[in-house]
Amino acid sequence: MNLQKIFKQRNFFYLNKNIINKSFTTKFNLSQYHTSNTSNKETIFIDSSDNVKIEVIHYPPTKQTNYPPLLFIHGAFLAAWSWENFSNWFSNKGYECFSLSFRGNGQSTKTPIRDKFWTLEELVNDISSVTDEITEKTKEKPILVGHSMGGGLTQKYLQDNHHKVSGGVLLASVSPLINKSGIFSSKVDWLTIKALLTLNPYLIVETPELMKEAFFSKAFPDSMAKEIHPKLDKNCSVVGLAEFSRSFVDYKKIKCPMIVIGAGEDALADNLKHVEETAEAYGVGYDMIEGSGHEVMLDLKWEDASNVIFNRIQERILNKK
């Protein structure tokens, strides 16, 4: 198993197949990297299980619509802050946006003795608590947008709770069949061994250079990598990660509309295969955001991804062309 070379850079090109929806291609303007209008955001805390309080950042919509709310669910080493670009963009489109920080991450409750050992089921409790609170507050069923490990947790939540949401969006997500297709390459190096022996996956991204290689596109500026790196959380449940090596979800039970989106420069081993098998599992097509690394909502093509998600939600969940 190679936790470092999981992230070996690979380039994927758009294939003209019916199952693939070609991603949007717009030029990125660095001056627009951070969208405006954050003054109305607020941070709230929601009770989860185990006496844990979950940080939730809330962005009210800037205009009146009948759209369901969005709940953004982060992956490893990230937290609610990582969705700022998306939250601003979608709130300006009329969506009420929420992003959570899992226990042990962001400003959520930290329990040093437990944070590396939370199970997937315990992390799913955080999604459940926040989803229920959003539904109670807004009187609407939210759309869940899960990234990477958060996409895997989103699927695990939806297995028994798909009736509580309007739909799900999987963004560079863990595949529901990852226990069969695998995530690791065969080469093992010392950093991988050290990360395993110390139960410290953060070693894989402990410098801005390693983080960029793992999570971002080749074009992502080094200066921006150095700005983002200190924001990473060092907490990541190694128990939760290990659970993905076995069958962690019965995806056939998930009946709500699903949207699958991958990243063209995602350095995850066999990335395209994972995207294809996820889309096939849910009987849908998929989009690839070309020029984006794994951290789609932070990389240079985040606005392309926002447009893709917006349009797919209109088509598949809201049934508006």
PDB file of C-alpha atoms in Angstrom:
ATOM      1  CA  MET A   1       0.000   0.000   0.000  1.00  0.00           C
ATOM      2  CA  ASN A   2       1.320   3.425  -0.864  1.00  0.00           C
ATOM      3  CA  LEU A   3      -0.301   6.341   0.872  1.00  0.00           C
ATOM      4  CA  GLN A   4       2.020   8.812  -0.800  1.00  0.00           C
ATOM      5  CA  LYS A   5       1.912   7.568  -4.357  1.00  0.00           C
ATOM      6  CA  ILE A   6      -1.857   7.418  -4.155  1.00  0.00           C
ATOM      7  CA  PHE A   7      -1.384  10.905  -5.412  1.00  0.00           C
ATOM      8  CA  LYS A   8       0.883  10.298  -8.411  1.00  0.00           C
ATOM      9  CA  GLN A   9      -0.101  12.854 -11.032  1.00  0.00           C
ATOM     10  CA  ARG A  10      -2.130  11.552 -13.951  1.00  0.00           C
ATOM     11  CA  ASN A  11      -3.670  13.396 -16.887  1.00  0.00           C
ATOM     12  CA  PHE A  12      -7.089  12.315 -18.146  1.00  0.00           C
ATOM     13  CA  PHE A  13      -8.567  13.506 -21.413  1.00  0.00           C
ATOM     14  CA  TYR A  14     -12.220  13.880 -22.278  1.00  0.00           C
ATOM     15  CA  LEU A  15     -13.528  10.739 -23.921  1.00  0.00           C
ATOM     16  CA  ASN A  16     -16.471  10.993 -26.264  1.00  0.00           C
ATOM     17  CA  LYS A  17     -18.705   8.474 -24.560  1.00  0.00           C
ATOM     18  CA  ASN A  18     -22.362   8.827 -23.776  1.00  0.00           C
ATOM     19  CA  ILE A  19     -21.741   8.267 -20.077  1.00  0.00           C
ATOM     20  CA  ILE A  20     -19.529  11.345 -19.836  1.00  0.00           C
ATOM     21  CA  ASN A  21     -20.754  14.924 -19.790  1.00  0.00           C
ATOM     22  CA  LYS A  22     -17.989  17.218 -21.021  1.00  0.00           C
ATOM     23  CA  SER A  23     -17.013  19.687 -18.317  1.00  0.00           C
ATOM     24  CA  PHE A  24     -17.224  23.426 -18.719  1.00  0.00           C
ATOM     25  CA  THR A  25     -14.101  25.209 -19.921  1.00  0.00           C
ATOM     26  CA  THR A  26     -13.737  28.815 -18.866  1.00  0.00           C
ATOM     27  CA  LYS A  27     -10.568  30.778 -18.288  1.00  0.00           C
ATOM     28  CA  PHE A  28      -9.732  31.221 -14.631  1.00  0.00           C
ATOM     29  CA  ASN A  29      -8.956  34.677 -13.286  1.00  0.00           C
ATOM     30  CA  LEU A  30      -6.798  34.584 -10.173  1.00  0.00           C
ATOM     31  CA  SER A  31      -8.260  37.887  -9.010  1.00  0.00           C
ATOM     32  CA  GLN A  32     -11.619  36.112  -8.694  1.00  0.00           C
ATOM     33  CA  TYR A  33     -10.288  33.194  -6.654  1.00  0.00           C
ATOM     34  CA  HIS A  34     -12.031  34.378  -3.515  1.00  0.00           C
ATOM     35  CA  THR A  35     -15.586  35.377  -4.293  1.00  0.00           C
ATOM     36  CA  SER A  36     -17.167  38.336  -2.542  1.00  0.00           C
ATOM     37  CA  ASN A  37     -20.151  38.856  -0.287  1.00  0.00           C
ATOM     38  CA  THR A  38     -19.096  36.903   2.808  1.00  0.00           C
ATOM     39  CA  SER A  39     -20.387  39.499   5.250  1.00  0.00           C
ATOM     40  CA  ASN A  40     -23.653  37.661   5.929  1.00  0.00           C
ATOM     41  CA  LYS A  41     -22.127  34.306   6.795  1.00  0.00           C
ATOM     42  CA  GLU A  42     -22.439  33.014  10.336  1.00  0.00           C
ATOM     43  CA  THR A  43     -20.978  30.136  12.316  1.00  0.00           C
ATOM     44  CA  ILE A  44     -23.311  27.987  14.376  1.00  0.00           C
ATOM     45  CA  PHE A  45     -22.761  24.829  16.407  1.00  0.00           C
ATOM     46  CA  ILE A  46     -24.997  21.775  16.326  1.00  0.00           C
ATOM     47  CA  ASP A  47     -25.068  18.949  18.847  1.00  0.00           C
ATOM     48  CA  SER A  48     -24.068  15.537  17.525  1.00  0.00           C
ATOM     49  CA  SER A  49     -23.519  12.239  19.333  1.00  0.00           C
ATOM     50  CA  ASP A  50     -20.861  11.653  22.014  1.00  0.00           C
ATOM     51  CA  ASN A  51     -21.319  15.197  23.415  1.00  0.00           C
ATOM     52  CA  VAL A  52     -19.727  16.584  20.252  1.00  0.00           C
ATOM     53  CA  LYS A  53     -20.576  20.013  18.874  1.00  0.00           C
ATOM     54  CA  ILE A  54     -20.312  20.386  15.107  1.00  0.00           C
ATOM     55  CA  GLU A  55     -19.220  23.651  13.510  1.00  0.00           C
ATOM     56  CA  VAL A  56     -21.491  24.728  10.666  1.00  0.00           C
ATOM     57  CA  ILE A  57     -20.874  27.785   8.512  1.00  0.00           C
ATOM     58  CA  HIS A  58     -24.111  29.214   7.131  1.00  0.00           C
ATOM     59  CA  TYR A  59     -24.446  31.438   4.056  1.00  0.00           C
ATOM     60  CA  PRO A  60     -27.965  32.811   3.491  1.00  0.00           C
ATOM     61  CA  PRO A  61     -29.103  33.221  -0.124  1.00  0.00           C
ATOM     62  CA  THR A  62     -28.735  36.669  -1.636  1.00  0.00           C
ATOM     63  CA  LYS A  63     -32.017  36.402  -3.504  1.00  0.00           C
ATOM     64  CA  GLN A  64     -35.329  34.638  -3.120  1.00  0.00           C
ATOM     65  CA  THR A  65     -35.702  31.291  -4.911  1.00  0.00           C
ATOM     66  CA  ASN A  66     -37.384  27.961  -4.329  1.00  0.00           C
ATOM     67  CA  TYR A  67     -34.114  26.018  -4.343  1.00  0.00           C
ATOM     68  CA  PRO A  68     -33.468  23.451  -1.584  1.00  0.00           C
ATOM     69  CA  PRO A  69     -30.545  24.194   0.751  1.00  0.00           C
ATOM     70  CA  LEU A  70     -27.069  22.784   0.108  1.00  0.00           C
ATOM     71  CA  LEU A  71     -24.949  21.002   2.708  1.00  0.00           C
ATOM     72  CA  PHE A  72     -21.257  20.745   1.819  1.00  0.00           C
ATOM     73  CA  ILE A  73     -19.341  17.836   3.378  1.00  0.00           C
ATOM     74  CA  HIS A  74     -15.543  17.976   3.407  1.00  0.00           C
ATOM     75  CA  GLY A  75     -12.863  15.318   3.052  1.00  0.00           C
ATOM     76  CA  ALA A  76      -9.675  14.494   4.960  1.00  0.00           C
ATOM     77  CA  PHE A  77      -7.585  17.330   6.431  1.00  0.00           C
ATOM     78  CA  LEU A  78     -10.203  19.946   5.533  1.00  0.00           C
ATOM     79  CA  ALA A  79     -13.105  21.591   7.354  1.00  0.00           C
ATOM     80  CA  ALA A  80     -16.066  23.892   6.736  1.00  0.00           C
ATOM     81  CA  TRP A  81     -13.782  26.765   5.662  1.00  0.00           C
ATOM     82  CA  SER A  82     -12.782  24.884   2.500  1.00  0.00           C
ATOM     83  CA  TRP A  83     -16.204  25.492   0.917  1.00  0.00           C
ATOM     84  CA  GLU A  84     -16.036  29.310   0.986  1.00  0.00           C
ATOM     85  CA  ASN A  85     -15.768  29.660  -2.799  1.00  0.00           C
ATOM     86  CA  PHE A  86     -18.703  27.324  -3.432  1.00  0.00           C
ATOM     87  CA  SER A  87     -20.802  28.777  -0.620  1.00  0.00           C
ATOM     88  CA  ASN A  88     -20.438  32.324  -1.904  1.00  0.00           C
ATOM     89  CA  TRP A  89     -21.086  31.286  -5.492  1.00  0.00           C
ATOM     90  CA  PHE A  90     -24.190  29.221  -4.749  1.00  0.00           C
ATOM     91  CA  SER A  91     -25.628  31.692  -2.234  1.00  0.00           C
ATOM     92  CA  ASN A  92     -25.400  34.335  -4.970  1.00  0.00           C
ATOM     93  CA  LYS A  93     -27.436  31.969  -7.156  1.00  0.00           C
ATOM     94  CA  GLY A  94     -30.153  31.783  -4.502  1.00  0.00           C
ATOM     95  CA  TYR A  95     -29.139  28.671  -2.575  1.00  0.00           C
ATOM     96  CA  GLU A  96     -28.987  28.655   1.212  1.00  0.00           C
ATOM     97  CA  CYS A  97     -25.612  27.059   1.938  1.00  0.00           C
ATOM     98  CA  PHE A  98     -24.249  25.162   4.918  1.00  0.00           C
ATOM     99  CA  SER A  99     -20.859  23.526   5.390  1.00  0.00           C
ATOM    100  CA  LEU A 100     -19.904  21.356   8.345  1.00  0.00           C
ATOM    101  CA  SER A 101     -16.674  20.442  10.071  1.00  0.00           C
ATOM    102  CA  PHE A 102     -16.524  16.828  11.212  1.00  0.00           C
ATOM    103  CA  ARG A 103     -15.670  16.137  14.839  1.00  0.00           C
ATOM    104  CA  GLY A 104     -11.961  16.714  15.373  1.00  0.00           C
ATOM    105  CA  ASN A 105     -11.817  19.195  12.484  1.00  0.00           C
ATOM    106  CA  GLY A 106     -12.219  22.944  12.155  1.00  0.00           C
ATOM    107  CA  GLN A 107     -13.886  24.440  15.204  1.00  0.00           C
ATOM    108  CA  SER A 108     -15.848  21.300  16.016  1.00  0.00           C
ATOM    109  CA  THR A 109     -15.180  19.487  19.281  1.00  0.00           C
ATOM    110  CA  LYS A 110     -11.697  18.000  19.424  1.00  0.00           C
ATOM    111  CA  THR A 111     -11.051  14.911  21.514  1.00  0.00           C
ATOM    112  CA  PRO A 112      -7.339  14.043  21.166  1.00  0.00           C
ATOM    113  CA  ILE A 113      -7.764  10.530  22.512  1.00  0.00           C
ATOM    114  CA  ARG A 114     -10.554   9.727  20.048  1.00  0.00           C
ATOM    115  CA  ASP A 115     -10.070  11.893  16.956  1.00  0.00           C
ATOM    116  CA  LYS A 116      -7.947   9.331  15.089  1.00  0.00           C
ATOM    117  CA  PHE A 117     -10.290   6.508  15.989  1.00  0.00           C
ATOM    118  CA  TRP A 118     -13.772   7.698  15.115  1.00  0.00           C
ATOM    119  CA  THR A 119     -15.615   5.121  13.020  1.00  0.00           C
ATOM    120  CA  LEU A 120     -17.467   5.926   9.809  1.00  0.00           C
ATOM    121  CA  GLU A 121     -20.742   5.421  11.647  1.00  0.00           C
ATOM    122  CA  GLU A 122     -19.781   7.985  14.290  1.00  0.00           C
ATOM    123  CA  LEU A 123     -18.790  10.491  11.612  1.00  0.00           C
ATOM    124  CA  VAL A 124     -22.069   9.850   9.814  1.00  0.00           C
ATOM    125  CA  ASN A 125     -23.804  10.921  13.018  1.00  0.00           C
ATOM    126  CA  ASP A 126     -22.424  14.408  12.378  1.00  0.00           C
ATOM    127  CA  ILE A 127     -24.011  14.493   8.922  1.00  0.00           C
ATOM    128  CA  SER A 128     -27.283  13.210  10.344  1.00  0.00           C
ATOM    129  CA  SER A 129     -27.417  15.808  13.126  1.00  0.00           C
ATOM    130  CA  VAL A 130     -26.662  18.691  10.773  1.00  0.00           C
ATOM    131  CA  THR A 131     -29.053  17.475   8.067  1.00  0.00           C
ATOM    132  CA  ASP A 132     -31.902  17.176  10.559  1.00  0.00           C
ATOM    133  CA  GLU A 133     -31.176  20.674  11.877  1.00  0.00           C
ATOM    134  CA  ILE A 134     -31.153  22.148   8.358  1.00  0.00           C
ATOM    135  CA  THR A 135     -34.454  20.464   7.517  1.00  0.00           C
ATOM    136  CA  GLU A 136     -36.014  21.774  10.713  1.00  0.00           C
ATOM    137  CA  LYS A 137     -34.688  25.281  10.092  1.00  0.00           C
ATOM    138  CA  THR A 138     -35.514  25.593   6.408  1.00  0.00           C
ATOM    139  CA  LYS A 139     -38.467  23.192   6.110  1.00  0.00           C
ATOM    140  CA  GLU A 140     -36.723  21.807   3.020  1.00  0.00           C
ATOM    141  CA  LYS A 141     -34.796  18.627   2.280  1.00  0.00           C
ATOM    142  CA  PRO A 142     -31.192  19.597   1.539  1.00  0.00           C
ATOM    143  CA  ILE A 143     -28.939  18.471  -1.280  1.00  0.00           C
ATOM    144  CA  LEU A 144     -25.758  16.915   0.090  1.00  0.00           C
ATOM    145  CA  VAL A 145     -22.462  17.659  -1.681  1.00  0.00           C
ATOM    146  CA  GLY A 146     -19.722  15.305  -0.473  1.00  0.00           C
ATOM    147  CA  HIS A 147     -16.054  15.592  -1.406  1.00  0.00           C
ATOM    148  CA  SER A 148     -13.480  12.771  -1.257  1.00  0.00           C
ATOM    149  CA  MET A 149     -13.785  10.968   2.101  1.00  0.00           C
ATOM    150  CA  GLY A 150     -16.813  13.192   2.742  1.00  0.00           C
ATOM    151  CA  GLY A 151     -18.357  11.712  -0.407  1.00  0.00           C
ATOM    152  CA  GLY A 152     -17.929   8.249   1.038  1.00  0.00           C
ATOM    153  CA  LEU A 153     -19.538   9.370   4.287  1.00  0.00           C
ATOM    154  CA  THR A 154     -22.345  11.018   2.313  1.00  0.00           C
ATOM    155  CA  GLN A 155     -23.094   7.697   0.633  1.00  0.00           C
ATOM    156  CA  LYS A 156     -23.035   5.856   3.935  1.00  0.00           C
ATOM    157  CA  TYR A 157     -25.517   8.369   5.343  1.00  0.00           C
ATOM    158  CA  LEU A 158     -27.765   8.142   2.279  1.00  0.00           C
ATOM    159  CA  GLN A 159     -27.927   4.356   2.480  1.00  0.00           C
ATOM    160  CA  ASP A 160     -30.554   4.604   5.222  1.00  0.00           C
ATOM    161  CA  ASN A 161     -31.543   8.266   4.952  1.00  0.00           C
ATOM    162  CA  HIS A 162     -31.944   8.982   1.237  1.00  0.00           C
ATOM    163  CA  HIS A 163     -35.578   9.901   1.852  1.00  0.00           C
ATOM    164  CA  LYS A 164     -34.413  12.837   3.995  1.00  0.00           C
ATOM    165  CA  VAL A 165     -32.626  14.664   1.171  1.00  0.00           C
ATOM    166  CA  SER A 166     -33.416  16.076  -2.260  1.00  0.00           C
ATOM    167  CA  GLY A 167     -30.339  14.482  -3.810  1.00  0.00           C
ATOM    168  CA  GLY A 168     -26.623  13.837  -3.525  1.00  0.00           C
ATOM    169  CA  VAL A 169     -23.566  15.183  -5.338  1.00  0.00           C
ATOM    170  CA  LEU A 170     -20.335  13.171  -5.206  1.00  0.00           C
ATOM    171  CA  LEU A 171     -17.289  15.322  -5.939  1.00  0.00           C
ATOM    172  CA  ALA A 172     -13.959  13.480  -6.427  1.00  0.00           C
ATOM    173  CA  SER A 173     -15.524  11.014  -4.040  1.00  0.00           C
ATOM    174  CA  VAL A 174     -14.582   7.690  -2.558  1.00  0.00           C
ATOM    175  CA  SER A 175     -16.107   5.015  -4.788  1.00  0.00           C
ATOM    176  CA  PRO A 176     -18.796   2.749  -3.310  1.00  0.00           C
ATOM    177  CA  LEU A 177     -16.780  -0.149  -4.805  1.00  0.00           C
ATOM    178  CA  ILE A 178     -13.373   0.999  -3.618  1.00  0.00           C
ATOM    179  CA  ASN A 179     -12.891  -2.165  -1.587  1.00  0.00           C
ATOM    180  CA  LYS A 180     -12.829  -4.068  -4.899  1.00  0.00           C
ATOM    181  CA  SER A 181     -11.078  -1.589  -7.181  1.00  0.00           C
ATOM    182  CA  GLY A 182      -8.523  -0.440  -4.611  1.00  0.00           C
ATOM    183  CA  ILE A 183      -7.071   2.970  -3.822  1.00  0.00           C
ATOM    184  CA  PHE A 184      -3.382   2.236  -3.328  1.00  0.00           C
ATOM    185  CA  SER A 185      -0.652   1.597  -5.847  1.00  0.00           C
ATOM    186  CA  SER A 186       1.704  -1.320  -5.335  1.00  0.00           C
ATOM    187  CA  LYS A 187       4.934   0.588  -4.613  1.00  0.00           C
ATOM    188  CA  VAL A 188       5.736   1.167  -0.957  1.00  0.00           C
ATOM    189  CA  ASP A 189       8.129   3.845   0.255  1.00  0.00           C
ATOM    190  CA  TRP A 190       9.468   4.921   3.628  1.00  0.00           C
ATOM    191  CA  LEU A 191       7.040   7.842   4.041  1.00  0.00           C
ATOM    192  CA  THR A 192       4.113   5.514   3.487  1.00  0.00           C
ATOM    193  CA  ILE A 193       5.459   3.035   6.030  1.00  0.00           C
ATOM    194  CA  LYS A 194       6.061   5.829   8.527  1.00  0.00           C
ATOM    195  CA  ALA A 195       2.529   7.169   8.079  1.00  0.00           C
ATOM    196  CA  LEU A 196       1.092   3.704   8.666  1.00  0.00           C
ATOM    197  CA  LEU A 197       3.282   2.885  11.669  1.00  0.00           C
ATOM    198  CA  THR A 198       2.591   6.202  13.366  1.00  0.00           C
ATOM    199  CA  LEU A 199      -1.123   6.253  12.441  1.00  0.00           C
ATOM    200  CA  ASN A 200      -0.493   9.701  11.031  1.00  0.00           C
ATOM    201  CA  PRO A 201      -1.772  10.153   7.451  1.00  0.00           C
ATOM    202  CA  TYR A 202      -0.960  13.861   7.720  1.00  0.00           C
ATOM    203  CA  LEU A 203       2.656  12.987   6.966  1.00  0.00           C
ATOM    204  CA  ILE A 204       1.605  12.592   3.346  1.00  0.00           C
ATOM    205  CA  VAL A 205       0.704  16.301   3.112  1.00  0.00           C
ATOM    206  CA  GLU A 206       2.853  17.797   5.861  1.00  0.00           C
ATOM    207  CA  THR A 207       4.530  20.366   3.567  1.00  0.00           C
ATOM    208  CA  PRO A 208       3.012  22.713   0.972  1.00  0.00           C
ATOM    209  CA  GLU A 209       4.939  20.824  -1.712  1.00  0.00           C
ATOM    210  CA  LEU A 210       3.556  17.435  -0.703  1.00  0.00           C
ATOM    211  CA  MET A 211       0.071  18.903  -0.355  1.00  0.00           C
ATOM    212  CA  LYS A 212       0.193  20.398  -3.848  1.00  0.00           C
ATOM    213  CA  GLU A 213       1.430  17.138  -5.367  1.00  0.00           C
ATOM    214  CA  ALA A 214      -1.323  15.225  -3.621  1.00  0.00           C
ATOM    215  CA  PHE A 215      -4.296  17.516  -3.974  1.00  0.00           C
ATOM    216  CA  PHE A 216      -3.837  20.237  -6.565  1.00  0.00           C
ATOM    217  CA  SER A 217      -3.296  20.701 -10.276  1.00  0.00           C
ATOM    218  CA  LYS A 218       0.134  21.320 -11.752  1.00  0.00           C
ATOM    219  CA  ALA A 219      -0.905  24.901 -12.573  1.00  0.00           C
ATOM    220  CA  PHE A 220      -1.861  25.708  -8.984  1.00  0.00           C
ATOM    221  CA  PRO A 221       0.493  28.496  -7.823  1.00  0.00           C
ATOM    222  CA  ASP A 222       3.047  27.584  -5.159  1.00  0.00           C
ATOM    223  CA  SER A 223       2.219  30.819  -3.356  1.00  0.00           C
ATOM    224  CA  MET A 224      -1.422  29.762  -2.984  1.00  0.00           C
ATOM    225  CA  ALA A 225      -0.360  26.315  -1.773  1.00  0.00           C
ATOM    226  CA  LYS A 226       1.702  27.980   0.960  1.00  0.00           C
ATOM    227  CA  GLU A 227      -1.320  30.098   1.905  1.00  0.00           C
ATOM    228  CA  ILE A 228      -3.688  27.140   2.144  1.00  0.00           C
ATOM    229  CA  HIS A 229      -1.388  24.599   3.807  1.00  0.00           C
ATOM    230  CA  PRO A 230      -1.523  26.068   7.357  1.00  0.00           C
ATOM    231  CA  LYS A 231      -5.319  25.732   7.258  1.00  0.00           C
ATOM    232  CA  LEU A 232      -5.161  21.953   6.916  1.00  0.00           C
ATOM    233  CA  ASP A 233      -6.307  19.917   9.888  1.00  0.00           C
ATOM    234  CA  LYS A 234      -3.845  17.339  11.159  1.00  0.00           C
ATOM    235  CA  ASN A 235      -6.675  15.199  12.505  1.00  0.00           C
ATOM    236  CA  CYS A 236      -7.934  12.370  10.313  1.00  0.00           C
ATOM    237  CA  SER A 237      -9.616   9.204  11.525  1.00  0.00           C
ATOM    238  CA  VAL A 238      -7.359   6.313  10.587  1.00  0.00           C
ATOM    239  CA  VAL A 239     -10.113   3.933  11.661  1.00  0.00           C
ATOM    240  CA  GLY A 240     -12.513   5.618   9.256  1.00  0.00           C
ATOM    241  CA  LEU A 241      -9.991   5.430   6.422  1.00  0.00           C
ATOM    242  CA  ALA A 242      -9.375   1.754   7.141  1.00  0.00           C
ATOM    243  CA  GLU A 243     -13.104   1.024   6.955  1.00  0.00           C
ATOM    244  CA  PHE A 244     -13.112   2.061   3.303  1.00  0.00           C
ATOM    245  CA  SER A 245     -10.964  -1.003   2.556  1.00  0.00           C
ATOM    246  CA  ARG A 246     -14.024  -3.185   3.066  1.00  0.00           C
ATOM    247  CA  SER A 247     -17.557  -2.869   1.768  1.00  0.00           C
ATOM    248  CA  PHE A 248     -18.747   0.242   3.614  1.00  0.00           C
ATOM    249  CA  VAL A 249     -22.050   1.026   1.883  1.00  0.00           C
ATOM    250  CA  ASP A 250     -24.918  -0.803   0.196  1.00  0.00           C
ATOM    251  CA  TYR A 251     -25.286   1.684  -2.656  1.00  0.00           C
ATOM    252  CA  LYS A 252     -28.246  -0.202  -4.118  1.00  0.00           C
ATOM    253  CA  LYS A 253     -30.351   1.112  -1.233  1.00  0.00           C
ATOM    254  CA  ILE A 254     -29.756   4.728  -2.226  1.00  0.00           C
ATOM    255  CA  LYS A 255     -32.771   5.867  -4.225  1.00  0.00           C
ATOM    256  CA  CYS A 256     -32.416   9.660  -4.355  1.00  0.00           C
ATOM    257  CA  PRO A 257     -31.028  11.457  -7.455  1.00  0.00           C
ATOM    258  CA  MET A 258     -27.230  11.269  -7.622  1.00  0.00           C
ATOM    259  CA  ILE A 259     -24.664  13.398  -9.461  1.00  0.00           C
ATOM    260  CA  VAL A 260     -21.079  12.218 -10.005  1.00  0.00           C
ATOM    261  CA  ILE A 261     -18.192  14.569 -10.771  1.00  0.00           C
ATOM    262  CA  GLY A 262     -14.475  13.839 -11.035  1.00  0.00           C
ATOM    263  CA  ALA A 263     -11.322  15.927 -11.444  1.00  0.00           C
ATOM    264  CA  GLY A 264      -9.182  15.613 -14.546  1.00  0.00           C
ATOM    265  CA  GLU A 265      -5.890  16.064 -12.678  1.00  0.00           C
ATOM    266  CA  ASP A 266      -6.884  14.152  -9.574  1.00  0.00           C
ATOM    267  CA  ALA A 267      -3.680  12.361  -8.569  1.00  0.00           C
ATOM    268  CA  LEU A 268      -5.576   9.564  -6.848  1.00  0.00           C
ATOM    269  CA  ALA A 269      -4.498   6.192  -8.225  1.00  0.00           C
ATOM    270  CA  ASP A 270      -7.025   4.884 -10.773  1.00  0.00           C
ATOM    271  CA  ASN A 271      -9.047   8.074 -10.392  1.00  0.00           C
ATOM    272  CA  LEU A 272     -10.931   7.736 -13.683  1.00  0.00           C
ATOM    273  CA  LYS A 273     -11.826   4.138 -12.885  1.00  0.00           C
ATOM    274  CA  HIS A 274     -13.277   5.218  -9.545  1.00  0.00           C
ATOM    275  CA  VAL A 275     -15.379   7.934 -11.182  1.00  0.00           C
ATOM    276  CA  GLU A 276     -16.645   5.543 -13.853  1.00  0.00           C
ATOM    277  CA  GLU A 277     -17.583   2.805 -11.395  1.00  0.00           C
ATOM    278  CA  THR A 278     -19.319   5.305  -9.095  1.00  0.00           C
ATOM    279  CA  ALA A 279     -21.418   6.628 -11.969  1.00  0.00           C
ATOM    280  CA  GLU A 280     -22.221   3.103 -13.113  1.00  0.00           C
ATOM    281  CA  ALA A 281     -23.240   2.073  -9.599  1.00  0.00           C
ATOM    282  CA  TYR A 282     -25.833   4.853  -9.514  1.00  0.00           C
ATOM    283  CA  GLY A 283     -26.849   4.530 -13.154  1.00  0.00           C
ATOM    284  CA  VAL A 284     -25.875   8.077 -14.115  1.00  0.00           C
ATOM    285  CA  GLY A 285     -23.384   9.892 -16.308  1.00  0.00           C
ATOM    286  CA  TYR A 286     -20.493  11.881 -14.915  1.00  0.00           C
ATOM    287  CA  ASP A 287     -18.511  15.059 -15.494  1.00  0.00           C
ATOM    288  CA  MET A 288     -14.753  15.515 -15.358  1.00  0.00           C
ATOM    289  CA  ILE A 289     -13.482  18.957 -14.393  1.00  0.00           C
ATOM    290  CA  GLU A 290     -10.424  19.164 -16.585  1.00  0.00           C
ATOM    291  CA  GLY A 291      -7.464  21.043 -15.156  1.00  0.00           C
ATOM    292  CA  SER A 292      -8.562  20.484 -11.556  1.00  0.00           C
ATOM    293  CA  GLY A 293      -6.780  18.517  -8.882  1.00  0.00           C
ATOM    294  CA  HIS A 294      -8.464  16.539  -6.121  1.00  0.00           C
ATOM    295  CA  GLU A 295      -9.399  19.587  -4.011  1.00  0.00           C
ATOM    296  CA  VAL A 296     -11.865  20.758  -6.649  1.00  0.00           C
ATOM    297  CA  MET A 297     -13.465  23.486  -4.535  1.00  0.00           C
ATOM    298  CA  LEU A 298     -10.064  25.064  -3.822  1.00  0.00           C
ATOM    299  CA  ASP A 299      -8.228  24.491  -7.093  1.00  0.00           C
ATOM    300  CA  LEU A 300      -8.158  26.878 -10.035  1.00  0.00           C
ATOM    301  CA  LYS A 301     -11.184  25.365 -11.769  1.00  0.00           C
ATOM    302  CA  TRP A 302     -13.540  25.682  -8.801  1.00  0.00           C
ATOM    303  CA  GLU A 303     -15.879  27.998 -10.721  1.00  0.00           C
ATOM    304  CA  ASP A 304     -16.097  25.516 -13.601  1.00  0.00           C
ATOM    305  CA  ALA A 305     -17.116  22.893 -11.056  1.00  0.00           C
ATOM    306  CA  SER A 306     -19.701  25.233  -9.541  1.00  0.00           C
ATOM    307  CA  ASN A 307     -21.288  25.701 -12.956  1.00  0.00           C
ATOM    308  CA  VAL A 308     -21.336  21.955 -13.595  1.00  0.00           C
ATOM    309  CA  ILE A 309     -22.933  21.223 -10.218  1.00  0.00           C
ATOM    310  CA  PHE A 310     -25.483  24.009 -10.676  1.00  0.00           C
ATOM    311  CA  ASN A 311     -26.546  22.732 -14.084  1.00  0.00           C
ATOM    312  CA  ARG A 312     -26.661  19.069 -13.071  1.00  0.00           C
ATOM    313  CA  ILE A 313     -28.827  19.942 -10.058  1.00  0.00           C
ATOM    314  CA  GLN A 314     -31.162  21.886 -12.354  1.00  0.00           C
ATOM    315  CA  GLU A 315     -31.413  18.936 -14.750  1.00  0.00           C
ATOM    316  CA  ARG A 316     -31.482  15.921 -12.466  1.00  0.00           C
ATOM    317  CA  ILE A 317     -32.830  17.071  -9.117  1.00  0.00           C
ATOM    318  CA  LEU A 318     -34.972  20.128  -9.858  1.00  0.00           C
ATOM    319  CA  ASN A 319     -35.926  18.830 -13.322  1.00  0.00           C
ATOM    320  CA  LYS A 320     -35.352  22.203 -14.946  1.00  0.00           C
ATOM    321  CA  LYS A 321     -33.605  22.360 -18.297  1.00  0.00           C
TER     322      LYS A 321
END
